[in-house]
Coordinates of C-alpha atoms in Angstrom, one line a residue:
X1 CA 0.1 0.2 -0.1
X2 CA 1.2 3.6 -0.6
X3 CA 0.5 7.0 1.4
X4 CA 0.8 10.2 -0.1
X5 CA 2.4 12.4 2.1
X6 CA 1.0 16.0 2.8
X7 CA 3.4 18.9 1.5
X8 CA 4.3 22.3 3.1
X9 CA 2.5 24.4 0.4
X10 CA -0.7 25.3 -1.2
X11 CA -1.5 26.8 -4.7
X12 CA -4.0 29.9 -4.7
X13 CA -6.8 29.8 -7.4
X14 CA -5.2 31.7 -9.9
X15 CA -1.9 29.4 -9.5
X16 CA -3.5 26.4 -9.8
X17 CA -5.8 27.6 -13.0
X18 CA -2.6 28.5 -14.7
X19 CA -0.4 25.3 -13.7
X20 CA -3.4 23.5 -15.4
X21 CA -4.7 25.1 -18.5
X22 CA -2.3 28.4 -18.6
X23 CA -4.4 31.6 -18.6
X24 CA -5.7 31.6 -22.0
X25 CA -7.1 28.2 -21.7
X26 CA -8.5 28.4 -18.8
X27 CA -10.6 31.3 -20.2
X28 CA -11.7 29.4 -22.8
X29 CA -13.0 26.2 -21.0
X30 CA -14.9 28.8 -18.8
X31 CA -16.6 30.5 -21.4
X32 CA -17.4 27.1 -23.4
X33 CA -18.7 25.7 -20.2
X34 CA -16.7 22.4 -21.5
X35 CA -15.3 19.4 -19.1
X36 CA -11.6 19.6 -18.4
X37 CA -9.9 16.0 -19.4
X38 CA -10.5 13.5 -16.3
X39 CA -6.4 13.3 -16.3
X40 CA -6.1 16.9 -16.2
X41 CA -8.7 17.1 -13.3
X42 CA -6.9 14.0 -11.4
X43 CA -4.1 16.6 -11.3
X44 CA -6.2 19.8 -10.1
X45 CA -7.0 17.2 -7.3
X46 CA -3.1 16.9 -6.4
X47 CA -2.4 20.6 -6.5
X48 CA -5.5 21.6 -5.3
X49 CA -5.8 19.5 -2.0
X50 CA -3.8 16.6 -2.1
X51 CA -1.1 18.2 -0.1
X52 CA -3.8 19.1 2.6
X53 CA -5.0 22.8 1.6
X54 CA -8.0 24.1 3.0
X55 CA -11.0 23.6 1.1
X56 CA -12.7 27.2 0.3
X57 CA -16.3 27.0 1.3
X58 CA -16.3 23.6 2.7
X59 CA -17.6 23.5 6.5
X60 CA -14.4 22.6 8.8
X61 CA -14.3 19.1 10.1
X62 CA -14.1 19.0 14.0
X63 CA -10.3 18.5 15.3
X64 CA -9.5 14.5 15.2
X65 CA -12.6 13.6 13.1
X66 CA -11.9 11.3 10.4
X67 CA -14.0 10.5 7.0
X68 CA -12.9 8.4 4.1
X69 CA -14.4 7.0 0.7
X70 CA -13.3 3.6 -0.3
X71 CA -13.6 3.0 -4.1
X72 CA -14.2 -0.7 -5.3
X73 CA -11.7 -0.7 -8.4
X74 CA -12.9 -3.9 -10.2
X75 CA -10.3 -4.1 -13.4
X76 CA -7.7 -3.1 -10.8
X77 CA -8.5 -5.7 -8.1
X78 CA -7.9 -2.8 -5.4
X79 CA -10.0 -0.8 -3.1
X80 CA -8.9 3.2 -3.1
X81 CA -9.1 5.1 0.1
X82 CA -10.1 8.9 -0.3
X83 CA -9.2 11.0 3.0
X84 CA -12.3 13.3 2.7
X85 CA -11.2 15.6 5.3
X86 CA -8.1 16.6 3.3
X87 CA -9.6 15.9 -0.2
X88 CA -6.6 13.3 -1.2
X89 CA -5.8 9.4 -1.8
X90 CA -4.7 8.1 1.1
X91 CA -3.8 4.7 -0.1
X92 CA -4.6 1.9 -2.1
X93 CA -5.5 -1.7 -0.8
X94 CA -4.8 -4.7 -2.5
X95 CA -8.4 -7.0 -2.6
X96 CA -9.7 -9.9 -4.2
X97 CA -10.2 -10.4 -8.0
X98 CA -13.0 -8.1 -9.5
X99 CA -14.0 -6.1 -6.6
X100 CA -18.1 -5.2 -7.6
X101 CA -19.6 -4.2 -4.0
X102 CA -19.0 -2.8 -1.0
X103 CA -21.2 -2.5 2.1
X104 CA -20.2 -0.2 5.3
X105 CA -21.0 -1.6 8.8
X106 CA -23.4 0.5 10.8
X107 CA -22.5 -0.2 14.2
X108 CA -18.4 -0.7 13.9
X109 CA -15.8 0.8 12.1
X110 CA -15.6 -2.2 9.2
X111 CA -16.0 -2.0 5.5
X112 CA -16.6 -5.2 3.5
X113 CA -15.5 -5.8 -0.2
X114 CA -17.2 -8.3 -2.3
X115 CA -14.5 -10.0 -4.6
X116 CA -16.4 -11.8 -7.5
X117 CA -13.3 -13.8 -8.8
X118 CA -15.7 -15.4 -11.8
X119 CA -12.6 -17.4 -13.0
X120 CA -12.3 -19.3 -9.7
X121 CA -14.7 -21.5 -8.0
X122 CA -15.4 -19.5 -5.2
X123 CA -15.7 -15.3 -4.0
X124 CA -14.7 -13.8 -1.2
X125 CA -15.3 -11.0 1.0
X126 CA -12.7 -8.6 2.4
X127 CA -12.8 -6.9 5.6
X128 CA -11.3 -3.5 6.1
X129 CA -10.4 -2.1 9.3
X130 CA -11.5 1.5 8.7
X131 CA -9.5 2.8 11.8
X132 CA -6.4 1.6 10.2
X133 CA -7.7 1.5 6.7
X134 CA -6.1 -2.1 6.4
X135 CA -7.6 -5.2 5.0
X136 CA -7.7 -7.4 8.2
X137 CA -9.4 -10.7 6.9
X138 CA -10.6 -12.5 3.9
X139 CA -14.1 -14.5 4.0
X140 CA -14.5 -17.3 1.6
X141 CA -18.0 -17.7 0.2
X142 CA -19.6 -19.5 -2.8
X143 CA -19.4 -18.9 -6.6
X144 CA -19.1 -14.9 -8.2
X145 CA -20.5 -13.1 -5.2
X146 CA -22.2 -10.1 -6.9
X147 CA -23.9 -8.2 -3.7
X148 CA -23.8 -7.4 0.2
X149 CA -26.4 -6.6 2.6
X150 CA -25.6 -5.8 6.7
X151 CA -27.9 -6.3 9.1
X152 CA -29.0 -3.5 11.3
X153 CA -27.0 -5.2 14.4
X154 CA -23.8 -5.0 12.7
X155 CA -23.3 -8.8 13.2
X156 CA -24.2 -10.8 10.4
X157 CA -23.7 -10.0 6.4
X158 CA -25.7 -11.5 3.4
X159 CA -24.0 -12.3 -0.1
X160 CA -25.9 -13.0 -3.1
X161 CA -23.5 -15.6 -5.0
X162 CA -24.5 -15.0 -8.9
X163 CA -22.6 -18.2 -10.0
X164 CA -23.9 -20.9 -7.5
X165 CA -27.6 -19.4 -7.2
X166 CA -27.1 -19.3 -3.4
X167 CA -26.9 -16.8 -0.2
X168 CA -24.2 -16.7 2.0
X169 CA -25.0 -15.7 5.7
X170 CA -21.6 -14.3 7.0
X171 CA -21.0 -14.1 11.2
X172 CA -19.1 -10.8 11.2
X173 CA -17.8 -11.5 14.6
X174 CA -16.2 -14.9 14.1
X175 CA -15.5 -13.8 10.2
X176 CA -16.7 -17.0 8.5
X177 CA -19.6 -18.2 6.5
X178 CA -22.1 -20.0 8.8
X179 CA -25.4 -20.5 6.4
X180 CA -25.8 -20.8 2.7
X181 CA -29.5 -21.0 1.4
X182 CA -30.5 -21.5 -2.4
X183 CA -32.1 -18.7 -4.5
X184 CA -33.6 -18.4 -7.5
X185 CA -31.2 -18.4 -11.0
X186 CA -28.6 -15.6 -11.1
X187 CA -29.5 -13.7 -7.7
X188 CA -28.1 -10.1 -7.9
X189 CA -29.4 -7.6 -5.7
X190 CA -30.0 -8.3 -1.8
X191 CA -31.0 -6.2 1.0
X192 CA -32.2 -6.7 4.6
X193 CA -35.0 -4.8 6.0
X194 CA -34.7 -2.1 8.6
X195 CA -36.5 -4.1 11.3
X196 CA -34.4 -6.8 10.5
X197 CA -37.0 -9.6 9.9
X198 CA -36.7 -10.1 6.2
X199 CA -33.8 -10.7 3.3
X200 CA -35.1 -9.7 -0.3
X201 CA -33.2 -11.5 -3.0
X202 CA -34.0 -10.2 -6.5
X203 CA -32.9 -13.1 -9.0
X204 CA -32.0 -12.0 -12.5
X205 CA -31.6 -15.2 -14.4
X206 CA -35.3 -16.6 -13.2
X207 CA -37.2 -13.4 -13.1
X208 CA -38.3 -13.7 -9.3
X209 CA -37.9 -12.4 -5.8
X210 CA -36.9 -14.6 -3.1
X211 CA -38.3 -13.8 0.6
X212 CA -36.2 -14.9 3.7
X213 CA -36.8 -15.2 7.5
X214 CA -33.2 -14.2 8.6
X215 CA -34.0 -14.2 12.6
X216 CA -32.8 -11.0 13.3
X217 CA -34.0 -9.4 16.9
X218 CA -35.1 -5.8 17.0
X219 CA -32.4 -3.7 18.7
X220 CA -32.7 -1.8 21.8
X221 CA -31.3 1.2 23.0
X222 CA -28.7 -0.5 24.9
X223 CA -27.3 -2.5 22.2
X224 CA -23.5 -1.8 21.3
X225 CA -21.3 -3.3 18.7
X226 CA -20.3 -5.5 21.2
X227 CA -23.7 -6.4 22.3
X228 CA -24.2 -10.4 22.0
X229 CA -27.4 -10.8 19.7
X230 CA -29.7 -13.8 20.5
X231 CA -30.5 -14.5 16.7
X232 CA -32.8 -17.2 15.7
X233 CA -32.1 -19.6 12.6
X234 CA -29.7 -18.2 10.4
X235 CA -31.9 -17.7 7.3
X236 CA -35.3 -19.6 6.2
X237 CA -37.1 -19.4 2.9
X238 CA -40.5 -17.7 3.3
X239 CA -42.0 -17.0 -0.1
X240 CA -41.1 -16.8 -3.7
X241 CA -42.7 -14.2 -6.1
X242 CA -42.6 -14.8 -9.9
X243 CA -43.1 -12.7 -12.8
X244 CA -40.5 -10.3 -12.4
X245 CA -38.0 -10.8 -15.7
X246 CA -34.6 -9.1 -15.3
X247 CA -35.1 -8.8 -11.5
X248 CA -32.6 -6.0 -10.7
X249 CA -32.4 -3.3 -8.1
X250 CA -34.2 -3.5 -5.3
X251 CA -35.5 -1.1 -2.1
X252 CA -37.4 -1.7 1.1
X253 CA -39.5 1.3 2.5
X254 CA -38.3 2.7 6.1
X255 CA -41.0 0.7 8.0
X256 CA -40.0 -2.7 6.5
X257 CA -44.0 -3.1 5.0
X258 CA -42.7 -3.2 1.1
X259 CA -40.3 -4.1 -1.2
X260 CA -39.9 -2.6 -4.5
X261 CA -37.9 -4.5 -7.3
X262 CA -37.1 -3.3 -10.8
X263 CA -38.0 -5.8 -13.3
X264 CA -35.4 -4.9 -16.2
X265 CA -36.9 -6.9 -19.0
X266 CA -40.5 -6.3 -18.6
X267 CA -40.1 -2.3 -18.2
X268 CA -41.7 -3.1 -14.9
X269 CA -41.6 -2.2 -11.1
X270 CA -43.1 -4.7 -8.8
X271 CA -44.5 -3.8 -5.5
X272 CA -44.5 -6.7 -2.8
X273 CA -45.7 -6.7 0.9
X274 CA -43.6 -7.9 3.3
X275 CA -45.2 -10.3 6.2
X276 CA -45.6 -7.9 8.9
X277 CA -45.0 -9.6 12.6
X278 CA -47.5 -11.5 14.3
X279 CA -48.0 -8.8 17.0
X280 CA -47.8 -5.7 14.9
X281 CA -50.2 -3.2 14.3
X282 CA -50.4 -4.5 10.8
X283 CA -51.4 -7.6 11.8
X284 CA -53.8 -6.6 14.6
X285 CA -55.5 -4.5 11.8
X286 CA -55.7 -7.3 9.3
X287 CA -54.5 -11.1 9.8
X288 CA -53.8 -11.4 6.1
X289 CA -51.2 -8.9 6.3
X290 CA -48.9 -11.5 8.1
X291 CA -48.2 -13.2 4.5
X292 CA -46.2 -12.0 1.6
X293 CA -48.1 -11.3 -1.4
X294 CA -47.7 -9.4 -4.8
X295 CA -49.5 -6.0 -4.5
X296 CA -48.8 -4.4 -8.1
X297 CA -46.9 -4.5 -11.4
X298 CA -46.1 -0.8 -12.2
X299 CA -45.6 0.2 -15.7
X300 CA -42.1 2.5 -16.3
X301 CA -39.8 3.3 -18.9
X302 CA -37.6 1.2 -21.0
X303 CA -34.9 -1.2 -19.4
X304 CA -35.4 0.2 -15.5
X305 CA -32.1 -0.5 -13.7
X306 CA -32.0 1.3 -10.2
X307 CA -34.7 2.4 -7.8
X308 CA -34.0 5.6 -5.7
X309 CA -35.9 5.6 -2.4
X310 CA -36.5 9.2 -0.6
X311 CA -35.5 8.8 3.0
X312 CA -38.9 9.3 4.1
X313 CA -40.1 6.5 1.7
X314 CA -43.0 8.3 0.3
X315 CA -41.5 8.2 -3.2
X316 CA -39.0 6.2 -5.6
X317 CA -37.3 7.0 -8.6
X318 CA -36.7 4.8 -11.2
X319 CA -33.7 5.2 -13.6
X320 CA -35.1 3.9 -17.0
X321 CA -31.7 3.6 -18.6
X322 CA -32.8 2.9 -22.4
X323 CA -35.6 5.9 -22.2
X324 CA -33.3 8.5 -20.8
X325 CA -35.7 9.1 -18.1
X326 CA -37.0 9.1 -14.5
X327 CA -40.5 7.3 -13.4
X328 CA -41.7 9.1 -10.1
X329 CA -43.8 6.4 -7.7
X330 CA -45.6 7.0 -5.0
X331 CA -45.3 4.1 -2.7
X332 CA -48.4 4.4 -0.5
X333 CA -50.6 4.2 -3.7
X334 CA -48.4 1.7 -5.7
X335 CA -48.8 4.6 -8.4
X336 CA -46.6 5.9 -11.2
X337 CA -47.3 9.4 -10.7
X338 CA -45.1 11.1 -13.7
X339 CA -41.9 10.1 -15.9
X340 CA -39.7 12.9 -16.9
X341 CA -36.6 13.0 -19.2
X342 CA -33.3 13.4 -17.0
X343 CA -30.4 12.6 -19.2
X344 CA -28.5 10.0 -21.5
X345 CA -28.4 6.5 -19.7
X346 CA -29.3 7.5 -16.2
X347 CA -27.6 4.9 -14.0
X348 CA -27.7 5.6 -10.2
X349 CA -29.6 8.1 -8.0
X350 CA -29.6 9.5 -4.3
X351 CA -31.7 11.9 -2.5
X352 CA -30.6 14.5 -0.2
X353 CA -31.6 14.0 3.7
X354 CA -34.3 16.5 3.9
X355 CA -36.1 14.5 0.9
X356 CA -36.0 17.6 -1.7
X357 CA -33.1 17.1 -4.2
X358 CA -32.7 13.9 -6.6
X359 CA -29.3 13.5 -8.0
X360 CA -28.7 11.2 -11.2
X361 CA -25.6 9.7 -12.9
X362 CA -26.0 10.0 -16.4
X363 CA -23.4 7.2 -17.8
X364 CA -24.1 8.2 -21.3
X365 CA -23.5 11.8 -20.6
X366 CA -20.7 12.2 -18.3
X367 CA -22.8 14.4 -16.3
X368 CA -24.9 14.6 -13.0
X369 CA -28.3 16.0 -13.2
X370 CA -29.9 17.6 -10.4
X371 CA -33.8 17.7 -10.0
X372 CA -35.6 19.6 -7.7
X373 CA -38.2 17.0 -5.7
X374 CA -40.0 20.1 -3.9
X375 CA -40.7 21.8 -7.3
X376 CA -41.1 19.0 -9.8
X377 CA -38.5 20.3 -12.2
X378 CA -35.0 19.5 -13.6
X379 CA -32.5 22.3 -12.0
X380 CA -29.2 22.0 -13.7
X381 CA -26.7 19.6 -15.2
X382 CA -23.0 18.9 -13.7
X383 CA -20.0 17.6 -15.5
X384 CA -18.2 14.4 -14.0
X385 CA -15.8 12.3 -15.5
X386 CA -16.7 9.5 -18.0
X387 CA -19.3 7.2 -17.5
X388 CA -20.4 8.2 -14.1
X389 CA -22.5 5.5 -11.8
X390 CA -22.3 4.9 -8.1
X391 CA -23.0 8.0 -6.0
X392 CA -22.6 8.7 -2.4
X393 CA -22.6 11.6 -0.3
X394 CA -20.2 12.6 2.4
X395 CA -22.1 12.6 5.9
X396 CA -22.5 16.3 6.0
X397 CA -23.9 16.1 2.5
X398 CA -21.6 18.8 1.6
X399 CA -20.1 16.5 -0.8
X400 CA -21.2 14.2 -3.4
X401 CA -19.0 11.7 -4.9
X402 CA -19.5 9.8 -7.8
X403 CA -17.5 6.7 -9.2
X404 CA -16.5 7.6 -13.2
X405 CA -16.0 3.9 -14.3
X406 CA -14.7 4.9 -17.8
X407 CA -12.0 7.3 -16.4
X408 CA -11.4 5.7 -13.4
X409 CA -11.6 8.5 -10.7
X410 CA -14.2 9.9 -8.5
X411 CA -15.8 13.3 -9.3
X412 CA -16.4 15.5 -6.1
X413 CA -19.3 17.6 -6.1
X414 CA -19.7 20.6 -4.2
X415 CA -23.3 20.6 -3.2
X416 CA -24.1 24.2 -2.0
X417 CA -21.9 27.5 -2.8
X418 CA -22.8 31.2 -3.7
X419 CA -23.4 29.9 -7.3
X420 CA -25.1 26.3 -6.6
X421 CA -23.7 23.0 -6.9
X422 CA -20.4 22.3 -9.0
X423 CA -17.5 20.1 -9.9
X424 CA -14.8 21.0 -7.3
X425 CA -12.3 18.4 -8.4
X426 CA -11.6 14.7 -9.5
X427 CA -9.5 12.4 -7.5
X428 CA -8.0 9.3 -9.2
X429 CA -9.3 6.0 -8.2
X430 CA -8.3 2.9 -10.5
X431 CA -9.4 0.7 -13.0
X432 CA -13.4 0.7 -13.7
X433 CA -14.3 2.0 -10.1
X434 CA -17.7 -0.3 -9.8
X435 CA -18.4 0.9 -6.1
X436 CA -17.9 3.7 -3.5
X437 CA -18.7 4.1 0.2
X438 CA -18.5 6.7 3.1
X439 CA -17.2 5.8 6.2
X440 CA -17.2 8.6 9.1
X441 CA -15.7 8.1 12.4
X442 CA -16.0 11.4 14.9
X443 CA -12.9 12.2 17.1
X444 CA -11.8 10.6 20.0
X445 CA -12.9 12.2 23.3

């Protein structure tokens, strides 16, 4: 691994522009509103902030606070660690072959990397200790793992194994696989419900959704990362819901009552009621709500590949990749309210914590689209690197990071300023970054 050392000098804004472009080239770029080439913008990051320079307009971090972004480079078999306090590359970690997904533990300082290793008989999970930014364990799983979800207790993880049509259950305390369960053909998206009762798996090959009991008890206010949780059975199949060709992305509402799954081949989104707990308010209201069942198949645009859920759970935004549009679903009524043009080949999305702003990465346009949910209108387009895909906010939402798959870098978007959101810099990553995650660690008392 390699760390970049802090320099003793910073450049002024004018010096940075002249170093990169020269005065005439900078003015030309400004007037034409063109996007500087990603390799040049990667150099910007080195001159601008990689050496620990201040970040004009950004709020200061508390003394001793640390925040890092982790970028899975699927073509480089590495994870790039970016220091978000100083906006610089911290180091590069070697992991398994073809890392394609990441998950952050909500209750301990760990990040998990899914290594597909498609040419091998099994895949693996790399465990990164975020206090040291070091790989501290590698957990074998089954063939060609694709996605991961960590339960609310932070003590178990679930892996979809596309090559073996199974789910692996990982004990994160023991750092080992403790159970497996069969799925449909080619499981991809996997998600644990917020209440910890249900595991949702989208099976892209068989066009179905598998639902499991996962035996996770509810958390109490006294639960800590060191509390020993009394789990039930590791995993048990509860239901299979068919009729979702090309099942892809999935979301679960914050109250764990419904899941929505993108059926990419059918140009639809499936809405499924998730079985309520026997003594829950839903069960007392209607006994039939204790069973999983299909609610609706909703028509959207062509090739829906991603679902973005508002934090309050009221709406879902569907990225229709082949029709360059977004469909808006009202989750309470299972209703498609509108479909609107957004950008060339919309990929991923993310919504601000106040539920007011939607960001969409346009993989075919090398840009992000900003959409005001409150006003119901497109606001602006912001240039990025090439083929932006995965998105993540820094903890305070002053920065939005996007993994640019074709240019192998991360665009850093300043979400608020006097002149509105804008590209701040681009930081180098590795080959074909497929996923990005952020872990924030407060200063120690």
